[in-house]
PDB file of C-alpha atoms in Angstrom:
ATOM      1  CA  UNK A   1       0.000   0.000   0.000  1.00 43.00           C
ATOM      2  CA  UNK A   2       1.640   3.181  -0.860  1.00 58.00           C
ATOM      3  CA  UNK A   3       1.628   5.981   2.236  1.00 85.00           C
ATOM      4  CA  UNK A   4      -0.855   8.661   2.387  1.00 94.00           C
ATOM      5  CA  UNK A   5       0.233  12.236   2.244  1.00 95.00           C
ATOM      6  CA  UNK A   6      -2.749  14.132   2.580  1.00 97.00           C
ATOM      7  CA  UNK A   7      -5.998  13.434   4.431  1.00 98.00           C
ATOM      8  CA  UNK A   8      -8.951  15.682   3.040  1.00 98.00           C
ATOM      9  CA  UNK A   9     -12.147  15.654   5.261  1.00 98.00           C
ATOM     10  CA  UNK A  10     -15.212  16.788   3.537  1.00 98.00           C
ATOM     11  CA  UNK A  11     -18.018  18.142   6.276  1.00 97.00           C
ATOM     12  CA  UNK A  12     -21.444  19.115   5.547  1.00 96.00           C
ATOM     13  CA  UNK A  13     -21.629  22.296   4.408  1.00 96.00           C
ATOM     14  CA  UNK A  14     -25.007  23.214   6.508  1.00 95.00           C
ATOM     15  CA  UNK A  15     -23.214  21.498   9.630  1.00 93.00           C
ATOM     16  CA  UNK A  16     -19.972  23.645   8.883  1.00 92.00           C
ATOM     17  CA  UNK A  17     -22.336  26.734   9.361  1.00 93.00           C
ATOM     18  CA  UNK A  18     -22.241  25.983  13.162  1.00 91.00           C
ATOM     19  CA  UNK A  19     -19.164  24.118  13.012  1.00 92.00           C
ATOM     20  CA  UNK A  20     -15.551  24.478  13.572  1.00 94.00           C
ATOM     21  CA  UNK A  21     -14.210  21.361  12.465  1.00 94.00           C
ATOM     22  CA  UNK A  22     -11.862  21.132  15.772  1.00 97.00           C
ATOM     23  CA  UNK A  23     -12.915  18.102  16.786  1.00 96.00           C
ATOM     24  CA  UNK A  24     -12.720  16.226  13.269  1.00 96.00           C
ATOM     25  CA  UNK A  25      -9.099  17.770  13.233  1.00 97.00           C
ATOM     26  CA  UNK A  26      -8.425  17.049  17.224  1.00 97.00           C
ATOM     27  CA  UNK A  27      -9.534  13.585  16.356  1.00 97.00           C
ATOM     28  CA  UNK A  28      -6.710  13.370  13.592  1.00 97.00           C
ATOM     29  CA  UNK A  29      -4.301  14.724  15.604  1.00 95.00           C
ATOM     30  CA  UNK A  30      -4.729  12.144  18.557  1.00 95.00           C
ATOM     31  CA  UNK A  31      -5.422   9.238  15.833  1.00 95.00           C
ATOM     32  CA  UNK A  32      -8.177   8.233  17.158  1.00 96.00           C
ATOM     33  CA  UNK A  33     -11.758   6.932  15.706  1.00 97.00           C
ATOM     34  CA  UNK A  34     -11.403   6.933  12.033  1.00 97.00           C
ATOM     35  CA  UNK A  35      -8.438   8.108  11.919  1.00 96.00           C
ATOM     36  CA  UNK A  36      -6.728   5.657  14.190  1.00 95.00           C
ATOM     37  CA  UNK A  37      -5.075   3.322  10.883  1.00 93.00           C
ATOM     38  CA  UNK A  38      -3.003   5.962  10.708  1.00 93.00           C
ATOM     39  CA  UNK A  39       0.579   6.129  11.733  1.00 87.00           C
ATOM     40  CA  UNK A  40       1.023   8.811  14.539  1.00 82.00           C
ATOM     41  CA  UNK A  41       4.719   9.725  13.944  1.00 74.00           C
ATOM     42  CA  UNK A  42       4.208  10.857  10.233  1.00 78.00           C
ATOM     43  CA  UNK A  43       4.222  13.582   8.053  1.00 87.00           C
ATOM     44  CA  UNK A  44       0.566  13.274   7.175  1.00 94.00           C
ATOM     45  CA  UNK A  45      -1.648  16.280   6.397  1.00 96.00           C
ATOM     46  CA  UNK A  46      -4.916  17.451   7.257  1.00 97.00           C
ATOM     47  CA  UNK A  47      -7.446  19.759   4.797  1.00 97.00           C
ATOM     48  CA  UNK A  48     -10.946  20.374   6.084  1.00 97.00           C
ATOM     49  CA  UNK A  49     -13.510  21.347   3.027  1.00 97.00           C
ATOM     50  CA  UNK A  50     -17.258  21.153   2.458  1.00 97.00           C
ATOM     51  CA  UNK A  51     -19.269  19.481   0.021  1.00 97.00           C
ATOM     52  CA  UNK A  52     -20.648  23.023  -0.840  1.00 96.00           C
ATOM     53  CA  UNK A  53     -23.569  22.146  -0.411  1.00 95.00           C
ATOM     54  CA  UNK A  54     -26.321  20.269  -1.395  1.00 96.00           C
ATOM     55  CA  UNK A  55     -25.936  17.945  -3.971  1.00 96.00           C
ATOM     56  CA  UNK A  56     -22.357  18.075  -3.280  1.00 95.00           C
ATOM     57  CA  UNK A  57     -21.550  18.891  -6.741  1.00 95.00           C
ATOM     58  CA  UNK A  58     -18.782  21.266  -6.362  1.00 96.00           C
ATOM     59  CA  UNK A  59     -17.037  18.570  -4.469  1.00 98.00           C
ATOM     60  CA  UNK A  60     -15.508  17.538  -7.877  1.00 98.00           C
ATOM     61  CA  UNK A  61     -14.002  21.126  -8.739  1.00 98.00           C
ATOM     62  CA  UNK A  62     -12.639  21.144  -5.197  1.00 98.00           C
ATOM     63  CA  UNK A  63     -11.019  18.064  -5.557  1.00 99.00           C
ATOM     64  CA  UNK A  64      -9.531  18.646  -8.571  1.00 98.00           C
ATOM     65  CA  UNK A  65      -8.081  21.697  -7.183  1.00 98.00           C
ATOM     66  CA  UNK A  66      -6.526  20.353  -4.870  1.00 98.00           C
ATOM     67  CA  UNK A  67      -5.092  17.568  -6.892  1.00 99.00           C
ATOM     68  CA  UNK A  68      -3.743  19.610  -9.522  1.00 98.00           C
ATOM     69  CA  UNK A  69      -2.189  22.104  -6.694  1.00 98.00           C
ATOM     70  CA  UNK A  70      -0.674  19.356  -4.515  1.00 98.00           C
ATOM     71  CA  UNK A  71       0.976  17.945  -7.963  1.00 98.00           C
ATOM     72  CA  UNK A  72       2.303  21.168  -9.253  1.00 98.00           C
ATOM     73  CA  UNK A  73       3.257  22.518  -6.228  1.00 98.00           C
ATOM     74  CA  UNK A  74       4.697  19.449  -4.007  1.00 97.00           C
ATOM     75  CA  UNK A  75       4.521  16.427  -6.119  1.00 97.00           C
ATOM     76  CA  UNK A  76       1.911  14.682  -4.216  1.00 97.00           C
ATOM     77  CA  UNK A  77      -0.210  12.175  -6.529  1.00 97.00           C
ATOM     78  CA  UNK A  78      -3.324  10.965  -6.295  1.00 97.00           C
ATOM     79  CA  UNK A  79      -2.111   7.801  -4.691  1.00 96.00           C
ATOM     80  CA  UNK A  80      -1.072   9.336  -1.865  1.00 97.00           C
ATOM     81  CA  UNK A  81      -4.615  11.145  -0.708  1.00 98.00           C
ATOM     82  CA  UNK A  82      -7.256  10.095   0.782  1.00 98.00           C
ATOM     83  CA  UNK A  83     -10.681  11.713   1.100  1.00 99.00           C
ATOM     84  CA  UNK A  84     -12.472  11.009   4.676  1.00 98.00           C
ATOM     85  CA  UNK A  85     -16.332  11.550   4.388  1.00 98.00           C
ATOM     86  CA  UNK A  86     -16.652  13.618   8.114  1.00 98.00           C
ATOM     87  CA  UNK A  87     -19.000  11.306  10.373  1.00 97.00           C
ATOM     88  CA  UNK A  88     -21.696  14.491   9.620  1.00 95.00           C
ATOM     89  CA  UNK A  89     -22.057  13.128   5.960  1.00 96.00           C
ATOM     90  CA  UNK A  90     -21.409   9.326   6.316  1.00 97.00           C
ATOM     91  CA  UNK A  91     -23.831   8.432   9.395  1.00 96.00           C
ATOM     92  CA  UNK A  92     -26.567   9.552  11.283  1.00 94.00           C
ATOM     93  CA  UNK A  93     -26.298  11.525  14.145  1.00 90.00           C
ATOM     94  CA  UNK A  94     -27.483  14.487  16.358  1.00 86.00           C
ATOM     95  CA  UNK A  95     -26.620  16.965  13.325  1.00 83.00           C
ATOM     96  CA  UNK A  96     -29.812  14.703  11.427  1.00 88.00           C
ATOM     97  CA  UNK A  97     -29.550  11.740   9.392  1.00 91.00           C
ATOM     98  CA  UNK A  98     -27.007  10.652   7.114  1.00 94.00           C
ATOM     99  CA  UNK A  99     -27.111  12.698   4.166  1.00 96.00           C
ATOM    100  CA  UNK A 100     -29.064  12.141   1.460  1.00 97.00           C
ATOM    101  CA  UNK A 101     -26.739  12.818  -1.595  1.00 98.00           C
ATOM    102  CA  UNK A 102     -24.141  11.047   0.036  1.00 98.00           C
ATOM    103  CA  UNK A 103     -24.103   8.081  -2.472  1.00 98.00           C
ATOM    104  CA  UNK A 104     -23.848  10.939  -5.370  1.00 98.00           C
ATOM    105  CA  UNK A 105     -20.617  12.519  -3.158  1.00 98.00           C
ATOM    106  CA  UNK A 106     -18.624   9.227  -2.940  1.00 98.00           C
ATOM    107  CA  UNK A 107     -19.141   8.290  -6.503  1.00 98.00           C
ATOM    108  CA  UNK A 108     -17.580  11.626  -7.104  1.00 98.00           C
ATOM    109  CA  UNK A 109     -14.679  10.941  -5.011  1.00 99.00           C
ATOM    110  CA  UNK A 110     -13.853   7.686  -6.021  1.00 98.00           C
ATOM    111  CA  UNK A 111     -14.862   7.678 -10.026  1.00 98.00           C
ATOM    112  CA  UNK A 112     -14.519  11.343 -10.864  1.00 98.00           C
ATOM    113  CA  UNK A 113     -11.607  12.331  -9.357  1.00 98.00           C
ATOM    114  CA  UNK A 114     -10.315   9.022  -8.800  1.00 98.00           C
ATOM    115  CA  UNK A 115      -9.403   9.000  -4.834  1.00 98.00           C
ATOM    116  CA  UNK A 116      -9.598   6.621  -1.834  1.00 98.00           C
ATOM    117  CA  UNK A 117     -12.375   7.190   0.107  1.00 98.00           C
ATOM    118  CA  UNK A 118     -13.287   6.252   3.714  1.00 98.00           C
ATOM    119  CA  UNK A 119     -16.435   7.154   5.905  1.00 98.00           C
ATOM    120  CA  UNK A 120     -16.125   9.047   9.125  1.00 97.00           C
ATOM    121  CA  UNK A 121     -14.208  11.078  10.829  1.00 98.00           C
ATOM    122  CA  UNK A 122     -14.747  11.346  14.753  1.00 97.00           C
ATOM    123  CA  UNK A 123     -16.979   9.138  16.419  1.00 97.00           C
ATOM    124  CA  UNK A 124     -19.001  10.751  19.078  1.00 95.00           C
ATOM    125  CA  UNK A 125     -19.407   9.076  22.658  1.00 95.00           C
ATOM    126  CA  UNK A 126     -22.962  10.189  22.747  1.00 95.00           C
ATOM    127  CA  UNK A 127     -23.723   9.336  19.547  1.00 94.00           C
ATOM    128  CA  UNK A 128     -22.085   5.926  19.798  1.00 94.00           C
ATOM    129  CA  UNK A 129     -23.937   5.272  22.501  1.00 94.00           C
ATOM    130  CA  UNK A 130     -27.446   5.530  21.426  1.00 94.00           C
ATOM    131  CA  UNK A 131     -26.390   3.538  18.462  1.00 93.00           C
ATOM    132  CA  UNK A 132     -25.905   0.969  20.637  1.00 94.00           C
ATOM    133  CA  UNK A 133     -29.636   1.732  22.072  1.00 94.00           C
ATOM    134  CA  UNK A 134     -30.996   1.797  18.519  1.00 93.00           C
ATOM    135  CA  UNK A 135     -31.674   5.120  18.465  1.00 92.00           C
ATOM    136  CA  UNK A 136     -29.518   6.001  15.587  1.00 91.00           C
ATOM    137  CA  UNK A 137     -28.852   3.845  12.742  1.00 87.00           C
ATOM    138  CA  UNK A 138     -25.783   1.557  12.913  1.00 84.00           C
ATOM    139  CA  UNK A 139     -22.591   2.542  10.981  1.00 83.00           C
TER     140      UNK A 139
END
């Protein structure tokens, strides 16, 4: 498996209106959750964007951005990113259910612009919990 450079997380871009992103990021930092297949004593990076909203169809130009800036700029290939679907977009939780286009979104990531893709970001306690109680759907 070739070693990831760059993690991008995509949030929701309604949950982003309220949302810092810390604890996505604080979550990366510590390794923890989604995150923790990750190797703590690397180099790896950390870009926090939004779908821009719903459908998500901007996600694409975004992506390409970045793809065609992290090439030109520090030779970082495709091969070595990896998009993270924040746990906003992937599952349900107390920001609502998952979302709706997100289906449309990862097809994007994965065919479009040709990345790895993996769901979730930070796993909330809470939220975990009343998984377990059924009152959120299972991951």
């Amino acid at each position: 498996m070739i070693k990831k450079k760059y993690i991008i997380v995509i949030q929701c871009h309604i949950v982003k209106e309220y949302c810092s992103g810390f604890l996505c990021e604080h979550t990366f930092n510590k390794r923890v959750d989604c995150f923790s297949c990750y190797d703590s004593n690397n180099n790896l990076r950390f870009l926090s964007i939004t779908c821009g909203g719903c459908c998500g169809r901007s996600t694409l130009r975004k992506l390409q951005d970045f793809i065609s800036q992290a090439e030109a700029r520090e030779k970082i290939i495709k091969n070595e990113i990896v998009v993270h679907l924040s746990s906003c977009v992937s599952f349900e939780s107390f920001h609502g259910p998952e979302c709706p286009h997100k289906e449309y979104i990862s097809k994007i990531i994965t065919e479009k612009a040709g990345l790895d893709l993996v769901y979730g970001s930070r796993l909330s306690p809470i939220t975990e919990a009343r998984r377990k109680k059924n009152i959120y759907k299972t991951r």
